Every structure is written in C-alpha cells, then in structure tokens.
XYZ file of C-alpha atoms in Angstrom:
425
model
C 0.000 0.000 0.000
C 1.310 3.409 -0.830
C 2.291 5.593 2.077
C 0.145 8.461 3.216
C 1.171 12.075 3.303
C 0.639 15.536 4.603
C -0.114 17.874 1.709
C 1.262 21.368 1.716
C 3.220 23.060 -1.037
C 6.912 23.158 -1.228
C 8.612 25.543 -3.646
C 10.841 22.926 -5.138
C 10.529 20.356 -7.887
C 7.087 21.025 -9.238
C 7.570 18.387 -11.907
C 8.611 14.750 -11.694
C 12.350 14.373 -11.795
C 14.304 12.482 -14.376
C 15.374 10.099 -11.648
C 12.131 8.205 -11.940
C 8.940 8.199 -9.917
C 8.996 9.946 -6.541
C 9.789 7.791 -3.565
C 7.507 7.145 -0.654
C 8.291 9.567 2.151
C 10.793 8.370 4.664
C 10.929 9.243 8.310
C 13.494 11.914 7.605
C 14.545 13.867 10.626
C 16.980 16.745 10.275
C 20.296 15.816 11.831
C 20.112 17.185 15.316
C 21.892 20.487 14.922
C 24.575 18.287 14.252
C 26.453 18.113 17.330
C 24.727 18.838 20.525
C 25.081 18.163 24.213
C 22.361 19.002 26.672
C 22.366 18.317 30.392
C 21.829 19.830 33.844
C 25.538 20.656 34.037
C 26.526 17.023 34.435
C 30.127 15.906 33.773
C 29.139 14.001 30.668
C 26.218 15.428 28.783
C 24.312 13.005 26.598
C 24.133 13.697 22.905
C 20.657 14.894 21.975
C 19.280 13.994 18.583
C 15.943 14.344 16.903
C 13.903 11.266 17.718
C 13.434 8.594 15.121
C 9.993 9.080 13.664
C 7.936 5.930 13.948
C 4.791 4.994 12.069
C 2.624 6.554 14.752
C 4.359 9.908 14.429
C 4.149 9.759 10.657
C 0.428 9.227 10.822
C 0.081 12.270 13.041
C 2.138 14.313 10.618
C -0.037 13.022 7.828
C -2.982 14.837 9.339
C -1.304 18.107 8.517
C -1.388 17.808 4.795
C 0.244 20.946 3.703
C 3.124 20.815 1.277
C 4.287 17.241 1.244
C 6.277 15.402 -1.302
C 5.337 11.786 -0.808
C 2.764 9.628 0.887
C 2.128 8.767 4.505
C 3.314 5.401 5.552
C 0.040 3.458 5.624
C -0.008 0.102 7.366
C 3.493 -1.121 6.655
C 5.724 -1.447 9.690
C 8.088 1.138 8.335
C 10.521 2.697 10.797
C 13.650 4.011 9.135
C 15.746 6.409 11.079
C 16.289 9.812 9.528
C 18.738 11.750 11.609
C 18.906 15.503 11.402
C 22.351 16.773 10.613
C 22.464 19.555 13.063
C 24.170 19.383 16.387
C 27.172 17.122 16.706
C 28.599 14.791 19.275
C 32.050 15.333 20.780
C 34.690 15.120 18.090
C 37.078 13.185 20.316
C 34.745 10.214 20.629
C 33.350 10.154 17.111
C 36.219 11.211 14.895
C 36.843 7.651 13.792
C 33.488 7.414 12.071
C 33.393 10.847 10.485
C 34.786 9.718 7.172
C 33.094 6.332 7.015
C 31.273 5.184 3.904
C 32.660 7.915 1.686
C 31.783 7.110 -1.911
C 33.874 7.519 -5.008
C 33.403 10.635 -7.132
C 33.676 10.734 -10.931
C 36.059 13.699 -10.615
C 39.817 13.119 -10.357
C 41.305 13.832 -6.944
C 43.202 16.851 -8.240
C 39.963 18.466 -9.403
C 38.263 17.762 -6.085
C 41.207 19.280 -4.219
C 41.043 22.386 -6.405
C 37.329 22.817 -5.738
C 37.918 22.460 -2.009
C 40.619 25.143 -2.027
C 38.326 27.457 -3.951
C 35.139 26.878 -1.987
C 36.087 26.070 1.611
C 36.690 29.711 2.690
C 32.973 30.282 2.082
C 31.921 27.470 4.422
C 31.653 28.320 8.120
C 31.172 26.420 11.351
C 28.226 27.514 13.476
C 28.423 26.975 17.225
C 25.206 27.639 19.101
C 24.486 27.655 22.804
C 21.556 28.054 25.133
C 21.173 27.929 28.887
C 18.539 27.909 31.572
C 19.168 28.924 35.187
C 16.169 26.971 36.528
C 16.634 24.092 36.302
C 20.309 24.630 35.651
C 21.091 23.396 32.168
C 23.294 24.301 29.257
C 23.477 23.020 25.705
C 25.906 23.566 22.860
C 25.572 22.544 19.236
C 27.645 22.656 16.079
C 26.488 22.893 12.495
C 27.604 24.368 9.192
C 26.746 27.459 7.165
C 27.167 28.805 3.630
C 28.265 32.391 2.967
C 25.852 33.591 0.275
C 26.870 37.233 -0.194
C 29.381 39.883 0.836
C 26.792 41.577 3.069
C 27.327 38.962 5.774
C 24.401 36.617 5.171
C 24.968 32.937 5.910
C 22.531 30.216 4.860
C 22.012 27.183 7.105
C 19.295 24.831 8.340
C 16.626 26.087 10.701
C 17.236 23.150 13.020
C 20.894 24.179 13.410
C 19.981 27.492 15.052
C 16.659 26.477 16.595
C 16.472 27.585 20.218
C 19.924 29.172 20.128
C 20.554 32.089 22.460
C 24.016 32.684 21.038
C 25.515 31.872 17.641
C 29.261 31.866 17.028
C 30.436 31.896 13.408
C 33.896 30.425 12.815
C 35.668 30.946 9.491
C 38.223 28.688 7.850
C 41.143 30.844 8.985
C 40.093 30.365 12.602
C 38.679 33.835 13.157
C 35.226 34.025 14.672
C 32.447 36.493 15.289
C 28.974 36.636 16.771
C 26.096 35.899 14.429
C 22.481 37.010 14.597
C 19.618 34.876 13.337
C 17.827 37.085 10.801
C 15.076 34.739 9.691
C 13.913 31.151 10.068
C 11.639 28.991 7.952
C 10.964 25.786 9.875
C 8.736 24.522 7.072
C 11.695 24.345 4.665
C 14.320 23.874 7.389
C 16.238 26.959 6.269
C 17.573 29.996 8.118
C 19.811 33.014 7.603
C 22.465 34.052 10.125
C 23.948 37.539 9.701
C 27.445 38.665 10.638
C 28.904 42.157 10.554
C 32.367 42.923 9.300
C 34.455 43.750 6.267
C 33.221 42.281 2.996
C 36.833 41.359 2.210
C 36.664 38.780 4.998
C 33.710 37.019 3.389
C 33.914 34.557 0.523
C 30.446 34.034 -0.959
C 29.841 30.761 -2.749
C 28.279 30.486 -6.170
C 24.690 29.257 -5.976
C 23.996 26.819 -8.794
C 20.845 25.476 -10.428
C 19.441 22.440 -8.647
C 16.917 21.889 -11.439
C 19.821 20.880 -13.693
C 21.085 18.170 -11.334
C 21.032 14.613 -12.662
C 21.550 11.247 -11.029
C 25.207 10.299 -11.413
C 26.513 13.874 -11.194
C 29.459 14.561 -8.900
C 28.485 15.583 -5.369
C 30.835 17.137 -2.806
C 29.920 17.988 0.780
C 31.858 20.320 3.065
C 30.949 20.739 6.702
C 31.626 19.982 10.341
C 30.679 16.325 10.852
C 31.014 15.278 14.480
C 32.672 18.617 15.207
C 35.440 18.126 12.625
C 35.407 21.452 10.803
C 36.158 21.916 7.100
C 35.715 18.230 6.319
C 35.228 17.221 2.682
C 33.470 14.112 1.379
C 32.825 13.139 -2.230
C 30.318 10.994 -4.064
C 27.544 11.289 -6.598
C 23.934 12.356 -6.802
C 22.196 9.048 -6.125
C 18.557 10.117 -6.346
C 16.184 13.008 -6.927
C 12.716 14.045 -5.838
C 12.992 12.409 -2.417
C 10.863 13.335 0.583
C 11.749 14.286 4.142
C 10.061 15.863 7.148
C 10.896 19.360 8.378
C 11.289 20.008 12.125
C 7.730 21.374 12.299
C 6.219 18.330 10.606
C 5.822 19.754 7.118
C 6.951 17.574 4.254
C 10.071 18.522 2.339
C 9.681 17.458 -1.270
C 12.128 17.414 -4.156
C 15.057 16.586 -1.886
C 18.399 15.685 -3.475
C 19.879 12.332 -2.445
C 23.628 11.743 -2.331
C 26.012 9.004 -1.268
C 28.668 11.561 -0.282
C 29.149 10.991 3.444
C 26.930 13.290 5.488
C 26.870 13.090 9.277
C 25.649 15.073 12.282
C 27.366 18.451 12.031
C 27.042 18.647 8.239
C 23.606 20.235 8.555
C 23.422 23.578 6.804
C 26.556 22.965 4.759
C 26.822 22.969 0.976
C 26.308 20.118 -1.428
C 28.421 21.078 -4.447
C 28.563 20.055 -8.090
C 31.636 19.455 -10.245
C 31.967 23.192 -10.864
C 32.023 23.999 -7.154
C 28.568 25.613 -7.211
C 26.111 24.983 -4.388
C 23.257 22.738 -5.514
C 21.827 21.898 -2.106
C 21.863 22.522 1.635
C 22.693 19.297 3.484
C 19.776 18.520 5.773
C 19.304 14.921 6.845
C 20.375 11.327 6.507
C 18.568 8.020 6.423
C 20.303 5.720 8.829
C 19.570 3.175 11.550
C 22.735 4.147 13.439
C 22.675 7.965 13.538
C 25.669 8.036 11.266
C 26.280 7.924 7.544
C 25.406 4.767 5.632
C 25.512 6.313 2.183
C 22.109 8.002 1.999
C 22.062 11.731 2.659
C 19.587 14.424 1.678
C 19.871 18.101 0.795
C 17.329 20.873 0.299
C 17.592 22.002 -3.364
C 19.372 25.335 -3.615
C 16.653 26.681 -5.918
C 14.247 26.351 -2.996
C 16.622 28.365 -0.815
C 17.277 31.018 -3.459
C 13.592 31.863 -3.572
C 13.460 32.319 0.200
C 16.763 34.033 1.026
C 15.504 37.616 0.401
C 12.646 37.101 2.868
C 14.821 35.330 5.423
C 17.381 38.142 5.308
C 14.615 40.594 6.246
C 13.032 38.344 8.850
C 9.776 38.137 6.906
C 7.532 35.237 7.914
C 7.217 32.741 5.074
C 3.825 31.213 4.374
C 3.199 27.781 2.899
C -0.116 26.821 1.280
C -1.940 24.059 3.074
C -4.800 21.800 2.041
C -5.396 20.310 5.476
C -5.632 16.595 4.750
C -3.626 13.430 5.084
C -3.674 11.400 1.903
C -2.572 8.170 0.312
C -1.801 7.309 -3.298
C -4.120 4.619 -4.624
C -2.727 1.576 -6.406
C -4.712 -1.289 -7.948
C -3.730 -3.394 -4.945
C -4.852 -0.882 -2.342
C -8.025 -0.151 -4.316
C -8.916 -3.833 -4.213
C -8.060 -4.216 -0.527
C -10.018 -1.128 0.496
C -12.906 -1.683 -1.899
C -12.385 1.657 -3.652
C -14.176 2.635 -6.840
C -11.056 4.168 -8.427
C -7.873 2.305 -9.377
C -5.735 5.448 -9.105
C -5.891 8.867 -7.526
C -5.402 10.206 -4.005
C -7.502 8.912 -1.122
C -8.351 11.495 1.543
C -7.411 9.541 4.675
C -8.068 12.242 7.246
C -9.162 15.853 7.377
C -7.746 18.378 9.845
C -10.426 19.887 12.054
C -10.979 23.502 11.092
C -8.625 23.222 8.117
C -9.302 24.284 4.520
C -10.443 20.838 3.389
C -12.904 20.409 6.244
C -14.344 23.859 5.610
C -14.846 22.864 1.978
C -16.667 19.690 2.996
C -14.140 16.957 2.180
C -14.717 13.553 3.778
C -12.165 11.514 5.697
C -11.762 7.850 4.809
C -13.461 5.323 7.065
C -16.232 7.653 8.208
C -19.292 5.367 8.510
C -21.585 8.311 7.849
C -19.900 9.477 4.641
C -18.414 8.042 1.457
C -14.671 8.089 0.820
C -13.291 11.038 -1.149
C -10.814 10.235 -3.916
C -9.074 13.209 -5.546
C -8.560 12.587 -9.268
C -7.608 16.088 -10.459
C -6.755 19.575 -9.228
C -7.599 22.598 -11.360
C -8.056 20.231 -14.283
C -4.653 18.563 -13.864
C -4.941 14.791 -13.468
C -3.707 13.456 -10.130
C -2.746 9.819 -9.640
C -0.309 10.161 -6.721
C 0.189 12.245 -3.609
C 3.437 13.503 -5.143
C 1.603 15.003 -8.108
C -0.910 16.704 -5.836
C 1.875 18.072 -3.657
C 3.873 19.304 -6.631
C 0.902 21.305 -7.853
C 0.204 22.760 -4.414
C 3.822 23.882 -4.317
C 3.055 26.263 -7.175
C 0.219 27.996 -5.298
C 0.032 30.605 -2.553
C -1.867 30.929 0.699
C -5.339 32.241 -0.094
C -5.445 30.763 -3.591
C -8.533 28.764 -4.466
C -8.149 25.370 -6.102
C -10.790 23.113 -7.616
C -10.599 19.445 -6.707
C -12.198 16.784 -8.895
C -13.429 14.107 -6.509
C -15.039 10.700 -6.772
C -17.419 10.255 -3.837
C -19.612 7.189 -3.558
C -19.294 6.552 -7.280
C -20.330 10.109 -8.138
C -18.004 12.667 -9.742
C -18.102 16.077 -8.078
C -15.952 19.214 -7.869
C -15.059 21.000 -4.642
C -13.440 24.421 -4.337
C -10.905 24.792 -1.513
C -9.219 28.000 -0.352
C -5.671 27.119 0.703
C -4.628 28.002 4.238
C -1.228 28.622 5.821
C 0.626 25.624 7.214
C 0.961 26.011 10.976
C 3.083 23.009 11.881
C 2.520 19.834 13.821
C 0.165 20.427 16.760
C-alpha cells in the first residue's frame, strides 16, 4: 500500500524528476543540529538527537497535509531512522566514524582538491548555545553554514539554530564572530544568520541550479561532521525528488539524495557540483545508526534562493496548506479497500478547522460518509500524492483550487481556499 502524506506546497521540484517516480516519504529527521550536548551541568552530557519518527508519528504528521512530497506510511511497519544533521557529538569520541562510507566521485582527486581550495573559505562552522538557570542546564551545538553574499548573510538549516541564544560563526582561517539569526523557515528547514564585518573577509559561494542536477553527477559535501570542521566528502547524486520531514512536521519534497558521506554536524553545509557551485543545503540522513550509511539528503538550492531575500529581512514565510492526510491509490490498495477508483489520491483524514474540512471533504473510514478520492486539481490529473503536492507547491496561501473528486461513485468538484501551514500540533 502506498504511504500516506501531509499535503502542503513546497517551492521545489514542481515536476517529476528524471530520476524516476517519486519515492515514498521516509521518516526523515533533520540531523540534530549536528552536534549537541544538553544536560543539567553534568560531567558528561548526553548527545541529543531528533527522535526517530515511527509509524505513529508519521500518521500524526499526515494529518497536517500541507506541502508534502510523498505519501504517509500506511499500514506497513516502516521505521527508518532519519537523523537531522544539526548538532554534533564530541569530536574526540566520534572522529573515527566521520569519514566512514565515503563514496567515489567521478572527478579526479586533483579536481576535487582544487574545488575544495576554492570553496572552503565560504563554508563556516556555526556553534550555538543556550542555557537555563532553573533548572540549571546548558546546551551547545555545532552545524555548518554557507556564505551567500558579501553583506554577511549565511545560509544554514533552521534546526541548526533552533532555540539558540548565542551563535558563534567560525571561518576557515580560525577567526570568529557573533552571528544574529535574521530569519527562520521551519517549514523548509532553512535559516539566515547575519554577521557584521568587512566584505573582504567574506567569501560568498556560487549558488547553482538544482533543477539541472542529474543522477550520477558529482556531489561534494563540506561541513563539520562530528565537530570536525572543514571536512570534505565526495560521491555522486544518487537520487532526486525524495521526501523528508521538516522540524515542524511539514513535508520537504524534491530533496536531493547523495552518497557523499553526510553526518551530524554537516547540517546547513553545501552540497556542491563538479563546478564547485552549491546545488543543495545538506539537511538529513537516512540511517539506523545515527551516522552515515551512504544516503544523505539536501534541500535544493533553488528552494533556498527563492526564500533568502525574505529570510534576510526576517519576513515570515507562508506555505499553502490543504489540510488533509492522503494516500496514493494503487490497484492493490483499491482492491483491498474496496475503492471505486484504481488510481488517484484517497483522503485519509481531514484536519479539524482546516481548509479541506471547511470545503466539505470527507475523511476515509467515516461510517456516515463516502470516501473522497481526488482525481484532479484545477483540471490537472492526479494519480499520486506527489503530483498533488507538486501542484500545491506552485500555489500561494489564499489561492482557491478546484478538486475533482469521486465520492460514492459520483463525480463532483469542490473548491478549496488554501490556508497557511501552521506546523505539527
């Protein structure tokens, strides 16, 4: 049975990628600001990571159908660990595993070395801290950032700076300065940190075109895995149009998959192409061991480019939201569930007070109402949750969409005014 999903738009990858059909959404959790300790001032603070998202959590997230790029996990016992790449564990104890599972890159080593020399000055380490006098506690975390302009703006993941009271920005030459969080978008897991200083001290990276990325392309990642700053790993683009879950429960669609080693601490760092241009912001991994096993994910840089101007100004970013959880219908699931359609998107649940409920959509399994199966949106045929999500990603909050629905064997149309995604309750 196809997984279920929370449907809200995401400004990336509106069309199916050349990598093949979109994957079912995994329990992707941003790497805990990659390296983080948190304790009541105990001698050895435990490493805190984002929890592995189980089926139960996924089903809850599915109720928040805003911009999702995949399906919700249905009935399969599916519990893959996606670890957020944010806050790292102590470098002394984890250094041995930082370079594990590094894949081979199509580029010769000399070319990779040249790219590193050119690009690494524009990659920074972000050290965040927060404390609480009652009860006495203190936490520190380490992530990575990308210098995007000479005005002092640094792009990173939202989960890297989430909850930070202080942000320290450390450059390749060892100099450091205090950073200020200008804007955060938890729904895309992106943030901007601003630093003041001479533009000559900043080395902005070139932002590439993630729409041009193909499976098999060279992929290079620079960051601070396990607290080891300025680390480089190399591999290839191993998949496109993947799905993940943002810290606030919204689905991240169109994610770039790579086998270049990505570990806690890499969060917010650049994923580079063979020309040294940034094609993604490293965000999460899929792993049962909270370390790299060859499957890492990055937010497409084209998504970030569209949001950077707003993040720099601290403008709140809105994401259109349909307010349902949904599941792609296959012939097998149609037969098992006794559905009248062999394809389309089954409305599994409807968020109370959300746009879909206000428009009168029915949740599946309601004994007093027939199932709703979405077959088209604004005249565009829909056979999967991914297609529905991709279309929603092109809309704005307040836009009205027309859903073609099969209900109890009857074909009807329902107009829905899209709301603003609020996050997991």
